[in-house]
Amino acid sequence: MTAAEICAHRLSIITGHYGTGKTEFAVNLALSLAAGGERVMLADLDIVNPYFRSRERRQLLEAAGIRLVATSQACTDADIPAIPAELLTILEDRSVRGVLDVGGDPVGARVLARFQPQICREDYQLLCVLNANRPEIRTPEAAAAYLRAIEETTGLTCSGLVNNTHLCGETTPAEVRRGAALAEAVSRETGVPVLCHTAETRLLPALTGLDAPVFPVTIHMKKPWE
């Protein structure tokens, strides 16, 4: 599956519980869109208890021609809960493909509530990233409740699920398939379709026959000790 197919809308808003890998997915999506010739802006809006931050890969993103919009611009090691003014550029400039990396719970997602009327006037999709290894969302009922809480907080409607189940470098095809089963169950629970599964390129040959396409990703977000 290509980035243009995943990002069929002008704005892709990426949300997901802590540790699901939503930032990794957002970074890979932005890089793939840029590689396809799109003019891309990535907004790092994860301002409440972030673990991985898109801005940690500023050099990589800017080398690919992606304009990064982030909080705490002057101090990359601090998290300042403020909305960057450049976010308006993503919302207003319709020549831009925007990828928004949003906080991992309803409190973090609240950042979008103030922009809800404007977002709803744009061509957007709200994607929920799932990881079956996260205890908070490992059941369909818990994941569905999380998704609905995000929708209620933001005033936006989720239109796609992304199965990003992984164990970092120890991920196996079986792990991805286990996540696929969770995503299918959440889809039945909520009526939100499974947009895609993600996996490193090395795993792709063993992931045929899934219900949705597989989007290849490269691991860019590293733990501090790696």
Coordinates of C-alpha atoms in Angstrom, one line a residue:
M1 CA 0.0 0.0 0.0
T2 CA 1.4 3.4 -1.0
A3 CA 1.4 6.5 1.2
A4 CA -0.9 8.3 -1.2
E5 CA -3.5 5.5 -0.8
I6 CA -3.2 5.7 3.0
C7 CA -3.2 9.5 3.0
A8 CA -6.1 9.8 0.5
H9 CA -7.2 12.9 2.3
R10 CA -5.3 16.1 2.6
L11 CA -4.9 16.0 6.3
S12 CA -4.1 12.8 8.2
I13 CA -4.5 13.1 12.0
I14 CA -2.7 10.2 13.8
T15 CA -3.7 9.2 17.3
G16 CA -3.1 6.2 19.4
H17 CA -2.5 5.1 23.0
Y18 CA 1.0 5.6 24.5
G19 CA 3.4 3.0 23.0
T20 CA 1.3 2.1 20.0
G21 CA 3.9 3.5 17.7
K22 CA 1.8 6.3 16.3
T23 CA 4.8 8.7 16.0
E24 CA 6.7 6.0 14.1
F25 CA 3.7 5.6 11.8
A26 CA 3.3 9.4 11.4
V27 CA 7.0 9.9 10.5
N28 CA 7.0 7.0 8.0
L29 CA 3.8 8.3 6.4
A30 CA 5.2 11.8 6.0
L31 CA 8.5 10.5 4.6
S32 CA 6.6 8.2 2.1
L33 CA 4.4 11.1 1.0
A34 CA 7.4 13.3 0.4
A35 CA 9.2 10.6 -1.5
G36 CA 6.1 10.5 -3.8
G37 CA 6.5 14.1 -4.7
E38 CA 4.0 15.6 -2.2
R39 CA 4.6 18.9 -0.4
V40 CA 4.4 17.7 3.2
M41 CA 4.2 19.3 6.6
L42 CA 4.4 17.2 9.8
A43 CA 3.0 18.7 13.1
D44 CA 4.3 17.3 16.3
L45 CA 1.3 18.0 18.6
D46 CA 2.1 15.3 21.2
I47 CA 2.4 17.7 24.1
V48 CA 1.2 15.7 27.1
N49 CA 3.6 13.1 28.4
P50 CA 5.2 12.2 25.0
Y51 CA 7.6 9.2 24.9
F52 CA 8.8 9.5 21.3
R53 CA 8.6 12.9 19.6
S54 CA 8.6 13.5 15.8
R55 CA 10.9 16.5 16.3
E56 CA 13.6 14.2 17.4
R57 CA 14.0 13.3 13.7
R58 CA 14.0 16.9 12.5
Q59 CA 17.2 16.5 10.5
L60 CA 15.8 13.4 8.7
L61 CA 12.5 15.0 8.0
E62 CA 13.9 18.3 6.7
A63 CA 16.4 16.4 4.5
A64 CA 13.4 14.8 2.9
G65 CA 11.9 18.2 2.2
I66 CA 9.3 17.9 5.0
R67 CA 8.5 21.0 7.0
L68 CA 8.3 20.1 10.7
V69 CA 6.0 22.1 13.0
A70 CA 6.6 21.4 16.7
T71 CA 6.2 22.8 20.2
S72 CA 9.3 23.6 22.2
Q73 CA 11.2 24.7 19.1
A74 CA 13.9 26.4 21.0
C75 CA 14.6 23.6 23.4
T76 CA 14.2 20.1 21.9
D77 CA 14.7 18.4 25.2
A78 CA 11.7 20.2 26.9
D79 CA 8.0 19.7 26.5
I80 CA 6.1 22.9 26.5
P81 CA 2.3 22.5 26.3
A82 CA 1.7 25.2 23.7
I83 CA 0.3 25.1 20.2
P84 CA 2.7 26.2 17.5
A85 CA 1.3 29.1 15.4
E86 CA 2.4 27.3 12.2
L87 CA -0.3 24.8 12.7
L88 CA -2.6 27.2 11.0
T89 CA -0.5 26.9 7.8
I90 CA -1.2 23.2 7.6
L91 CA -4.9 23.8 8.1
E92 CA -5.2 26.7 5.7
D93 CA -2.8 25.9 2.9
R94 CA -4.6 23.4 0.7
S95 CA -1.5 22.8 -1.4
V96 CA 0.1 21.0 1.6
R97 CA -0.4 17.3 2.7
G98 CA -0.5 17.6 6.5
V99 CA 0.3 14.8 8.9
L100 CA -0.6 15.6 12.5
D101 CA 0.9 13.5 15.3
V102 CA -1.5 14.0 18.2
G103 CA -1.3 13.1 21.9
G104 CA -1.9 9.5 23.1
D105 CA -5.0 10.0 25.2
P106 CA -8.1 12.2 25.3
V107 CA -6.3 14.8 27.4
G108 CA -3.5 15.0 24.8
A109 CA -6.0 15.0 21.9
R110 CA -7.8 18.0 23.4
V111 CA -5.3 20.1 21.5
L112 CA -7.4 19.6 18.4
A113 CA -10.8 20.6 20.0
R114 CA -10.2 24.3 19.4
F115 CA -9.5 23.7 15.7
Q116 CA -12.4 21.3 15.2
P117 CA -14.6 23.6 13.1
Q118 CA -11.8 24.4 10.8
I119 CA -10.6 20.8 10.5
C120 CA -14.2 19.7 9.7
R121 CA -14.2 22.1 6.7
E122 CA -11.1 20.4 5.3
D123 CA -10.5 17.0 3.7
Y124 CA -9.3 15.1 6.7
Q125 CA -9.0 11.6 8.1
L126 CA -8.6 10.7 11.8
L127 CA -6.7 7.4 12.1
C128 CA -6.4 5.4 15.3
V129 CA -3.2 3.3 15.7
L130 CA -3.6 0.0 17.6
N131 CA -0.9 -2.2 19.2
A132 CA -2.1 -5.4 20.7
N133 CA 0.8 -5.4 23.1
R134 CA -0.4 -2.3 24.9
P135 CA -2.3 -3.5 28.0
E136 CA -4.6 -0.5 28.0
I137 CA -6.1 -1.4 24.6
R138 CA -5.4 -5.1 24.2
T139 CA -9.2 -6.0 24.2
P140 CA -11.6 -4.9 21.5
E141 CA -13.8 -3.3 24.2
A142 CA -11.0 -1.3 25.7
A143 CA -9.7 -0.2 22.3
A144 CA -13.2 0.8 21.2
A145 CA -13.8 2.8 24.3
Y146 CA -10.5 4.6 23.8
L147 CA -11.4 5.5 20.2
R148 CA -14.8 6.8 21.2
A149 CA -13.2 9.0 23.9
I150 CA -10.8 10.5 21.4
E151 CA -13.8 11.3 19.1
E152 CA -15.8 12.8 21.9
T153 CA -12.8 15.0 23.0
T154 CA -11.9 16.2 19.5
G155 CA -15.3 16.4 18.0
L156 CA -13.9 14.5 15.0
T157 CA -14.9 11.2 13.5
C158 CA -12.4 8.3 13.2
S159 CA -12.4 6.9 9.7
G160 CA -9.6 4.2 9.8
L161 CA -7.7 1.8 12.1
V162 CA -4.0 1.1 11.7
N163 CA -2.6 -2.1 13.1
N164 CA 0.9 -1.3 14.3
T165 CA 1.4 -4.2 16.6
H166 CA 5.1 -4.7 17.3
L167 CA 7.8 -5.7 19.7
C168 CA 10.4 -3.3 18.4
G169 CA 13.3 -5.3 16.8
E170 CA 11.8 -8.6 18.0
T171 CA 8.6 -8.3 16.0
T172 CA 7.5 -11.4 14.2
P173 CA 4.8 -12.0 11.6
A174 CA 2.8 -13.8 14.3
E175 CA 2.8 -10.6 16.3
V176 CA 1.5 -8.6 13.3
R177 CA -1.2 -11.2 12.7
R178 CA -2.3 -11.1 16.3
G179 CA -2.7 -7.4 16.0
A180 CA -4.7 -7.9 12.8
A181 CA -7.1 -10.0 14.8
L182 CA -7.5 -7.2 17.3
A183 CA -8.0 -4.6 14.6
E184 CA -10.7 -6.7 13.0
A185 CA -12.5 -7.1 16.3
V186 CA -12.3 -3.4 17.0
S187 CA -13.6 -2.7 13.5
R188 CA -16.6 -5.0 14.1
E189 CA -17.2 -3.2 17.5
T190 CA -17.0 0.3 16.1
G191 CA -17.8 0.1 12.4
V192 CA -14.5 1.8 11.6
P193 CA -12.6 0.0 8.8
V194 CA -9.1 -1.4 9.1
L195 CA -7.1 0.9 6.8
C196 CA -3.8 -1.0 6.9
H197 CA -1.3 -3.0 8.9
T198 CA 2.3 -1.9 9.3
A199 CA 5.5 -4.0 9.2
E200 CA 9.2 -3.7 8.5
T201 CA 10.2 -4.8 5.0
R202 CA 11.8 -8.0 6.3
L203 CA 8.4 -9.3 7.5
L204 CA 6.4 -8.6 4.3
P205 CA 6.8 -12.0 2.6
A206 CA 5.2 -13.7 5.6
L207 CA 2.2 -11.3 5.8
T208 CA 0.2 -12.3 2.8
G209 CA -3.6 -12.9 3.0
L210 CA -4.4 -10.2 5.6
D211 CA -7.7 -8.4 5.4
A212 CA -6.1 -5.0 4.6
P213 CA -2.9 -3.9 2.8
V214 CA 0.5 -3.8 4.6
F215 CA 2.3 -0.5 4.8
P216 CA 6.1 -1.0 5.0
V217 CA 7.9 1.0 7.7
T218 CA 11.4 1.7 8.7
I219 CA 12.2 2.1 12.4
H220 CA 13.4 5.7 12.9
M221 CA 12.3 6.3 16.5
K222 CA 14.9 4.8 18.8
K223 CA 14.9 4.5 22.6
P224 CA 17.4 6.8 24.3
W225 CA 19.8 3.9 25.0
E226 CA 19.8 2.6 21.5

